[in-house]
PDB file of C-alpha atoms and ligand atoms in Angstrom:
ATOM      1  CA  UNK A 424      15.897 -32.010  77.366  1.00 76.00           C
ATOM      2  CA  UNK A 425      19.500 -32.102  78.592  1.00 89.00           C
ATOM      3  CA  UNK A 426      21.934 -31.318  75.797  1.00 93.00           C
ATOM      4  CA  UNK A 427      24.943 -33.574  75.502  1.00 96.00           C
ATOM      5  CA  UNK A 428      28.355 -32.059  74.817  1.00 97.00           C
ATOM      6  CA  UNK A 429      31.408 -34.045  73.755  1.00 98.00           C
ATOM      7  CA  UNK A 430      34.757 -32.575  74.778  1.00 97.00           C
ATOM      8  CA  UNK A 431      37.784 -33.787  72.829  1.00 97.00           C
ATOM      9  CA  UNK A 432      40.926 -32.571  74.557  1.00 96.00           C
ATOM     10  CA  UNK A 433      44.154 -34.432  75.347  1.00 95.00           C
ATOM     11  CA  UNK A 434      45.318 -32.050  78.082  1.00 94.00           C
ATOM     12  CA  UNK A 435      43.701 -33.454  81.200  1.00 95.00           C
ATOM     13  CA  UNK A 436      43.568 -30.187  83.155  1.00 94.00           C
ATOM     14  CA  UNK A 437      41.922 -28.327  80.272  1.00 93.00           C
ATOM     15  CA  UNK A 438      39.478 -31.216  79.798  1.00 95.00           C
ATOM     16  CA  UNK A 439      38.594 -31.120  83.504  1.00 95.00           C
ATOM     17  CA  UNK A 440      38.055 -27.374  83.350  1.00 93.00           C
ATOM     18  CA  UNK A 441      35.737 -27.802  80.347  1.00 94.00           C
ATOM     19  CA  UNK A 442      33.808 -30.611  81.972  1.00 96.00           C
ATOM     20  CA  UNK A 443      33.323 -28.597  85.149  1.00 94.00           C
ATOM     21  CA  UNK A 444      32.250 -25.412  83.322  1.00 93.00           C
ATOM     22  CA  UNK A 445      29.756 -27.227  81.089  1.00 95.00           C
ATOM     23  CA  UNK A 446      28.290 -29.454  83.779  1.00 96.00           C
ATOM     24  CA  UNK A 447      27.702 -26.355  85.883  1.00 93.00           C
ATOM     25  CA  UNK A 448      25.561 -25.064  83.006  1.00 92.00           C
ATOM     26  CA  UNK A 449      23.457 -28.224  83.113  1.00 94.00           C
ATOM     27  CA  UNK A 450      24.964 -29.980  80.090  1.00 96.00           C
ATOM     28  CA  UNK A 451      25.715 -33.689  80.012  1.00 96.00           C
ATOM     29  CA  UNK A 452      29.448 -33.952  79.246  1.00 97.00           C
ATOM     30  CA  UNK A 453      31.497 -36.764  77.676  1.00 97.00           C
ATOM     31  CA  UNK A 454      35.278 -36.343  77.563  1.00 97.00           C
ATOM     32  CA  UNK A 455      37.716 -37.992  75.125  1.00 96.00           C
ATOM     33  CA  UNK A 456      41.492 -37.614  75.303  1.00 96.00           C
ATOM     34  CA  UNK A 457      42.358 -39.402  72.068  1.00 95.00           C
ATOM     35  CA  UNK A 458      41.385 -38.230  68.574  1.00 95.00           C
ATOM     36  CA  UNK A 459      40.846 -41.642  67.049  1.00 95.00           C
ATOM     37  CA  UNK A 460      38.667 -42.959  69.861  1.00 95.00           C
ATOM     38  CA  UNK A 461      36.769 -39.667  69.935  1.00 96.00           C
ATOM     39  CA  UNK A 462      35.954 -39.786  66.223  1.00 95.00           C
ATOM     40  CA  UNK A 463      34.650 -43.348  66.401  1.00 95.00           C
ATOM     41  CA  UNK A 464      32.464 -42.509  69.400  1.00 96.00           C
ATOM     42  CA  UNK A 465      31.180 -39.222  67.944  1.00 96.00           C
ATOM     43  CA  UNK A 466      30.056 -41.014  64.787  1.00 95.00           C
ATOM     44  CA  UNK A 467      28.538 -43.883  66.748  1.00 94.00           C
ATOM     45  CA  UNK A 468      26.606 -41.675  69.162  1.00 93.00           C
ATOM     46  CA  UNK A 469      26.475 -38.048  67.968  1.00 94.00           C
ATOM     47  CA  UNK A 470      26.290 -35.436  70.739  1.00 96.00           C
ATOM     48  CA  UNK A 471      24.419 -32.116  70.428  1.00 94.00           C
ATOM     49  CA  UNK A 472      27.696 -30.199  70.210  1.00 96.00           C
ATOM     50  CA  UNK A 473      31.427 -30.929  70.090  1.00 96.00           C
ATOM     51  CA  UNK A 474      34.155 -28.897  71.780  1.00 96.00           C
ATOM     52  CA  UNK A 475      37.179 -29.977  69.795  1.00 95.00           C
ATOM     53  CA  UNK A 476      40.834 -29.331  70.505  1.00 93.00           C
ATOM     54  CA  UNK A 477      42.932 -28.683  67.420  1.00 88.00           C
ATOM     55  CA  UNK A 478      46.122 -30.484  68.384  1.00 87.00           C
ATOM     56  CA  UNK A 479      45.382 -34.075  69.382  1.00 90.00           C
ATOM     57  CA  UNK A 480      47.184 -37.408  69.374  1.00 87.00           C
ATOM     58  CA  UNK A 481      45.860 -39.930  66.855  1.00 84.00           C
ATOM     59  CA  UNK A 482      43.596 -37.911  64.592  1.00 90.00           C
ATOM     60  CA  UNK A 483      43.761 -34.102  64.879  1.00 89.00           C
ATOM     61  CA  UNK A 484      40.836 -31.717  65.329  1.00 91.00           C
ATOM     62  CA  UNK A 485      40.683 -30.672  61.674  1.00 87.00           C
ATOM     63  CA  UNK A 486      40.433 -34.259  60.479  1.00 91.00           C
ATOM     64  CA  UNK A 487      37.741 -35.000  63.036  1.00 94.00           C
ATOM     65  CA  UNK A 488      35.772 -31.952  61.957  1.00 91.00           C
ATOM     66  CA  UNK A 489      36.003 -32.918  58.296  1.00 88.00           C
ATOM     67  CA  UNK A 490      34.913 -36.481  59.067  1.00 92.00           C
ATOM     68  CA  UNK A 491      31.922 -35.258  61.083  1.00 92.00           C
ATOM     69  CA  UNK A 492      30.808 -33.005  58.219  1.00 85.00           C
ATOM     70  CA  UNK A 493      30.928 -35.903  55.764  1.00 86.00           C
ATOM     71  CA  UNK A 494      28.480 -38.019  57.783  1.00 87.00           C
ATOM     72  CA  UNK A 495      24.798 -37.065  57.497  1.00 83.00           C
ATOM     73  CA  UNK A 496      24.168 -37.785  61.157  1.00 87.00           C
ATOM     74  CA  UNK A 497      26.861 -35.346  62.303  1.00 89.00           C
ATOM     75  CA  UNK A 498      26.927 -32.965  59.321  1.00 84.00           C
ATOM     76  CA  UNK A 499      24.874 -30.409  61.269  1.00 83.00           C
ATOM     77  CA  UNK A 500      26.434 -30.944  64.703  1.00 89.00           C
ATOM     78  CA  UNK A 501      27.933 -27.671  65.966  1.00 89.00           C
ATOM     79  CA  UNK A 502      31.704 -27.820  66.426  1.00 91.00           C
ATOM     80  CA  UNK A 503      33.650 -25.351  68.577  1.00 90.00           C
ATOM     81  CA  UNK A 504      37.363 -25.551  67.956  1.00 88.00           C
ATOM     82  CA  UNK A 505      39.865 -24.912  70.724  1.00 89.00           C
ATOM     83  CA  UNK A 506      43.147 -23.454  69.618  1.00 84.00           C
ATOM     84  CA  UNK A 507      46.324 -22.129  71.230  1.00 78.00           C
ATOM     85  CA  UNK A 508      47.131 -18.467  70.558  1.00 60.00           C
ATOM     86  CA  UNK A 509      49.962 -19.135  68.122  1.00 58.00           C
ATOM     87  CA  UNK A 510      47.601 -21.193  65.996  1.00 57.00           C
ATOM     88  CA  UNK A 511      45.218 -18.293  65.396  1.00 56.00           C
ATOM     89  CA  UNK A 512      46.500 -17.967  61.860  1.00 51.00           C
ATOM     90  CA  UNK A 513      44.845 -21.323  61.149  1.00 58.00           C
ATOM     91  CA  UNK A 514      41.352 -20.167  62.023  1.00 57.00           C
ATOM     92  CA  UNK A 515      40.469 -19.695  58.371  1.00 57.00           C
ATOM     93  CA  UNK A 516      41.340 -23.329  57.683  1.00 65.00           C
ATOM     94  CA  UNK A 517      39.132 -24.431  60.551  1.00 62.00           C
ATOM     95  CA  UNK A 518      36.149 -22.526  59.288  1.00 62.00           C
ATOM     96  CA  UNK A 519      36.726 -24.040  55.865  1.00 64.00           C
ATOM     97  CA  UNK A 520      36.434 -27.550  57.254  1.00 68.00           C
ATOM     98  CA  UNK A 521      33.142 -26.638  58.881  1.00 71.00           C
ATOM     99  CA  UNK A 522      33.859 -25.546  62.456  1.00 78.00           C
ATOM    100  CA  UNK A 523      31.175 -23.205  63.813  1.00 77.00           C
ATOM    101  CA  UNK A 524      33.289 -21.135  66.157  1.00 77.00           C
ATOM    102  CA  UNK A 525      36.674 -20.764  67.805  1.00 78.00           C
ATOM    103  CA  UNK A 526      37.839 -20.435  71.342  1.00 82.00           C
ATOM    104  CA  UNK A 527      41.408 -19.411  71.961  1.00 82.00           C
ATOM    105  CA  UNK A 528      43.309 -20.885  74.904  1.00 84.00           C
ATOM    106  CA  UNK A 529      43.453 -19.850  77.666  1.00 84.00           C
ATOM    107  CA  UNK A 530      39.714 -19.212  77.824  1.00 86.00           C
ATOM    108  CA  UNK A 531      37.309 -18.151  80.528  1.00 88.00           C
ATOM    109  CA  UNK A 532      34.829 -20.922  81.412  1.00 87.00           C
ATOM    110  CA  UNK A 533      32.035 -18.365  81.445  1.00 86.00           C
ATOM    111  CA  UNK A 534      32.830 -17.200  77.903  1.00 86.00           C
ATOM    112  CA  UNK A 535      33.082 -20.790  76.748  1.00 89.00           C
ATOM    113  CA  UNK A 536      29.648 -21.675  78.157  1.00 90.00           C
ATOM    114  CA  UNK A 537      28.150 -18.614  76.452  1.00 87.00           C
ATOM    115  CA  UNK A 538      29.680 -19.573  73.095  1.00 87.00           C
ATOM    116  CA  UNK A 539      28.327 -23.111  73.479  1.00 91.00           C
ATOM    117  CA  UNK A 540      24.828 -21.795  74.122  1.00 88.00           C
ATOM    118  CA  UNK A 541      25.084 -19.457  71.106  1.00 82.00           C
ATOM    119  CA  UNK A 542      26.225 -22.269  68.802  1.00 83.00           C
ATOM    120  CA  UNK A 543      23.386 -24.541  69.963  1.00 86.00           C
ATOM    121  CA  UNK A 544      20.868 -21.757  69.399  1.00 79.00           C
ATOM    122  CA  UNK A 545      22.219 -20.924  65.956  1.00 71.00           C
ATOM    123  CA  UNK A 546      21.910 -24.542  64.836  1.00 67.00           C
ATOM    124  CA  UNK A 547      18.416 -24.777  66.283  1.00 64.00           C
ATOM    125  CA  UNK A 548      17.262 -21.981  63.975  1.00 54.00           C
ATOM    126  CA  UNK A 549      18.737 -23.889  61.030  1.00 48.00           C
ATOM    127  CA  UNK A 550      20.641 -21.012  59.450  1.00 42.00           C
ATOM    128  CA  UNK A 551      22.983 -23.346  57.569  1.00 44.00           C
ATOM    129  CA  UNK A 552      20.278 -25.431  55.969  1.00 47.00           C
ATOM    130  CA  UNK A 553      20.152 -23.689  52.618  1.00 52.00           C
ATOM    131  CA  UNK A 554      21.802 -26.378  50.539  1.00 77.00           C
ATOM    132  CA  UNK A 555      20.077 -27.876  47.504  1.00 82.00           C
ATOM    133  CA  UNK A 556      20.551 -31.594  46.865  1.00 85.00           C
ATOM    134  CA  UNK A 557      19.971 -32.922  43.382  1.00 86.00           C
ATOM    135  CA  UNK A 558      19.823 -36.605  42.464  1.00 88.00           C
ATOM    136  CA  UNK A 559      18.678 -37.306  38.923  1.00 89.00           C
ATOM    137  CA  UNK A 560      15.140 -35.919  38.515  1.00 92.00           C
ATOM    138  CA  UNK A 561      14.784 -35.298  42.266  1.00 94.00           C
ATOM    139  CA  UNK A 562      15.681 -31.923  43.803  1.00 92.00           C
ATOM    140  CA  UNK A 563      15.657 -31.264  47.536  1.00 91.00           C
ATOM    141  CA  UNK A 564      15.738 -27.617  48.572  1.00 86.00           C
ATOM    142  CA  UNK A 565      16.630 -27.853  52.246  1.00 81.00           C
ATOM    143  CA  UNK A 566      16.251 -24.147  52.945  1.00 75.00           C
ATOM    144  CA  UNK A 567      12.734 -24.024  51.525  1.00 75.00           C
ATOM    145  CA  UNK A 568      11.912 -27.550  52.667  1.00 80.00           C
ATOM    146  CA  UNK A 569      10.694 -28.287  49.171  1.00 85.00           C
ATOM    147  CA  UNK A 570      11.068 -31.339  46.968  1.00 92.00           C
ATOM    148  CA  UNK A 571      10.501 -31.552  43.232  1.00 92.00           C
ATOM    149  CA  UNK A 572      10.434 -34.725  41.136  1.00 94.00           C
ATOM    150  CA  UNK A 573      10.526 -34.361  37.340  1.00 91.00           C
ATOM    151  CA  UNK A 574      10.049 -30.631  37.906  1.00 89.00           C
ATOM    152  CA  UNK A 575       6.831 -31.026  39.879  1.00 90.00           C
ATOM    153  CA  UNK A 576       6.568 -30.004  43.532  1.00 91.00           C
ATOM    154  CA  UNK A 577       5.939 -32.988  45.809  1.00 91.00           C
ATOM    155  CA  UNK A 578       4.207 -32.586  49.145  1.00 88.00           C
ATOM    156  CA  UNK A 579       5.950 -34.712  51.775  1.00 86.00           C
ATOM    157  CA  UNK A 580       5.493 -35.228  55.487  1.00 84.00           C
ATOM    158  CA  UNK A 581       8.362 -34.141  57.778  1.00 79.00           C
ATOM    159  CA  UNK A 582       9.460 -37.770  58.141  1.00 83.00           C
ATOM    160  CA  UNK A 583       9.363 -38.466  54.406  1.00 88.00           C
ATOM    161  CA  UNK A 584      11.369 -35.297  53.793  1.00 88.00           C
ATOM    162  CA  UNK A 585      14.065 -36.321  56.278  1.00 87.00           C
ATOM    163  CA  UNK A 586      14.109 -39.838  54.872  1.00 91.00           C
ATOM    164  CA  UNK A 587      14.624 -38.620  51.322  1.00 93.00           C
ATOM    165  CA  UNK A 588      17.234 -36.057  52.396  1.00 90.00           C
ATOM    166  CA  UNK A 589      19.142 -38.764  54.274  1.00 88.00           C
ATOM    167  CA  UNK A 590      19.156 -41.130  51.272  1.00 91.00           C
ATOM    168  CA  UNK A 591      20.059 -38.278  48.913  1.00 89.00           C
ATOM    169  CA  UNK A 592      22.957 -37.128  51.095  1.00 83.00           C
ATOM    170  CA  UNK A 593      24.901 -40.158  49.843  1.00 81.00           C
ATOM    171  CA  UNK A 594      23.349 -41.440  46.614  1.00 80.00           C
ATOM    172  CA  UNK A 595      24.111 -45.071  45.891  1.00 81.00           C
ATOM    173  CA  UNK A 596      24.989 -45.875  49.472  1.00 81.00           C
ATOM    174  CA  UNK A 597      22.866 -48.509  51.189  1.00 83.00           C
ATOM    175  CA  UNK A 598      21.270 -47.373  54.436  1.00 84.00           C
ATOM    176  CA  UNK A 599      19.996 -49.877  56.954  1.00 85.00           C
ATOM    177  CA  UNK A 600      16.593 -49.411  58.536  1.00 85.00           C
ATOM    178  CA  UNK A 601      18.321 -48.680  61.823  1.00 82.00           C
ATOM    179  CA  UNK A 602      20.444 -45.928  60.249  1.00 82.00           C
ATOM    180  CA  UNK A 603      17.303 -44.474  58.709  1.00 86.00           C
ATOM    181  CA  UNK A 604      15.513 -44.549  62.054  1.00 83.00           C
ATOM    182  CA  UNK A 605      18.420 -42.757  63.707  1.00 78.00           C
ATOM    183  CA  UNK A 606      18.655 -40.166  60.955  1.00 79.00           C
ATOM    184  CA  UNK A 607      14.977 -39.266  60.730  1.00 79.00           C
ATOM    185  CA  UNK A 608      13.979 -39.541  64.378  1.00 72.00           C
ATOM    186  CA  UNK A 609      13.950 -36.186  66.032  1.00 60.00           C
ATOM    187  CA  UNK A 610      10.652 -34.803  67.051  1.00 47.00           C
ATOM    188  CA  UNK A 611       8.894 -37.925  65.732  1.00 54.00           C
ATOM    189  CA  UNK A 612       9.556 -41.437  66.927  1.00 62.00           C
ATOM    190  CA  UNK A 613      10.037 -43.719  63.924  1.00 68.00           C
ATOM    191  CA  UNK A 614      10.345 -47.454  64.409  1.00 73.00           C
ATOM    192  CA  UNK A 615      12.396 -49.742  62.216  1.00 74.00           C
ATOM    193  CA  UNK A 616       9.311 -51.607  61.058  1.00 74.00           C
ATOM    194  CA  UNK A 617       7.559 -48.367  60.053  1.00 82.00           C
ATOM    195  CA  UNK A 618      10.450 -47.307  57.779  1.00 87.00           C
ATOM    196  CA  UNK A 619       9.007 -49.522  55.042  1.00 89.00           C
ATOM    197  CA  UNK A 620       5.672 -47.714  55.217  1.00 88.00           C
ATOM    198  CA  UNK A 621       7.371 -44.299  54.992  1.00 89.00           C
ATOM    199  CA  UNK A 622       9.397 -45.477  51.994  1.00 93.00           C
ATOM    200  CA  UNK A 623       6.318 -46.817  50.224  1.00 93.00           C
ATOM    201  CA  UNK A 624       4.520 -43.535  50.725  1.00 92.00           C
ATOM    202  CA  UNK A 625       7.568 -41.513  49.625  1.00 94.00           C
ATOM    203  CA  UNK A 626       7.898 -43.584  46.428  1.00 95.00           C
ATOM    204  CA  UNK A 627       4.263 -43.096  45.552  1.00 94.00           C
ATOM    205  CA  UNK A 628       4.455 -39.335  46.020  1.00 94.00           C
ATOM    206  CA  UNK A 629       7.614 -39.012  43.906  1.00 95.00           C
ATOM    207  CA  UNK A 630       5.864 -40.643  40.941  1.00 94.00           C
ATOM    208  CA  UNK A 631       8.130 -42.183  38.276  1.00 93.00           C
ATOM    209  CA  UNK A 632      11.381 -40.989  39.957  1.00 93.00           C
ATOM    210  CA  UNK A 633      10.217 -42.921  43.031  1.00 94.00           C
ATOM    211  CA  UNK A 634      11.702 -46.063  41.516  1.00 93.00           C
ATOM    212  CA  UNK A 635      15.147 -44.604  42.267  1.00 94.00           C
ATOM    213  CA  UNK A 636      14.466 -45.403  45.924  1.00 95.00           C
ATOM    214  CA  UNK A 637      15.614 -48.999  45.839  1.00 92.00           C
ATOM    215  CA  UNK A 638      15.027 -51.779  48.327  1.00 90.00           C
ATOM    216  CA  UNK A 639      18.163 -53.696  49.243  1.00 86.00           C
ATOM    217  CA  UNK A 640      16.781 -56.989  50.471  1.00 82.00           C
ATOM    218  CA  UNK A 641      17.556 -57.862  54.047  1.00 78.00           C
ATOM    219  CA  UNK A 642      19.446 -54.588  54.585  1.00 81.00           C
ATOM    220  CA  UNK A 643      17.574 -51.399  53.864  1.00 87.00           C
ATOM    221  CA  UNK A 644      17.320 -48.793  51.135  1.00 92.00           C
ATOM    222  CA  UNK A 645      19.351 -46.615  48.851  1.00 91.00           C
ATOM    223  CA  UNK A 646      18.706 -43.800  46.417  1.00 92.00           C
ATOM    224  CA  UNK A 647      20.078 -44.849  43.063  1.00 89.00           C
ATOM    225  CA  UNK A 648      21.883 -42.341  40.892  1.00 80.00           C
ATOM    226  CA  UNK A 649      20.302 -42.966  37.514  1.00 68.00           C
TER     227      UNK A 649
HETATM  228 CA1   CA B1286      45.995 -30.508  72.570  1.00 51.52          CA
END
């Protein structure tokens, strides 16, 4: 499947160079010149990878990166930061906000394409998935793909696991069926009307802690913090 890359860069000539280099590699490329517009669009329709300039009008690259990491749908999206040479000192800050890699301007298009491929590959192997989420009696070990409820291991399907992880990523927050569909669909197609069935099954498997998965009538679901 064609991978989509979002390029956020206010300098038109650099943006054109990036578009050309990435399209030549067979990627589908979207370009944004404004930070604020870019952030809204990235959250609305997450790409497979973001090439993000540091210095931008509106919202800067660091803020965009932080915002992407906060949202479950984009938390795992690889981000390559572009930075001018004199900004190299800031690379540590960028890694702290969750950027995957850096490219210093001026860059060679060939090197850039290689770094994009590496970042996509690294994410595909899931090396940064080792976080453990804990909500009340429910523990989700993302690295081991294991869930326990009241200390007992629960056997979930891939879809149920993603569903629970999505709800647990922001306890208390209501998620619509559509958001759930978008978050859990990957290799499996999940329809809005089948979300209810997945939730019912997930609740049953969790046992007593399953009641923390609450129905919000007419909207969707949330995982209650006790
Ligand atoms: Ca710039």
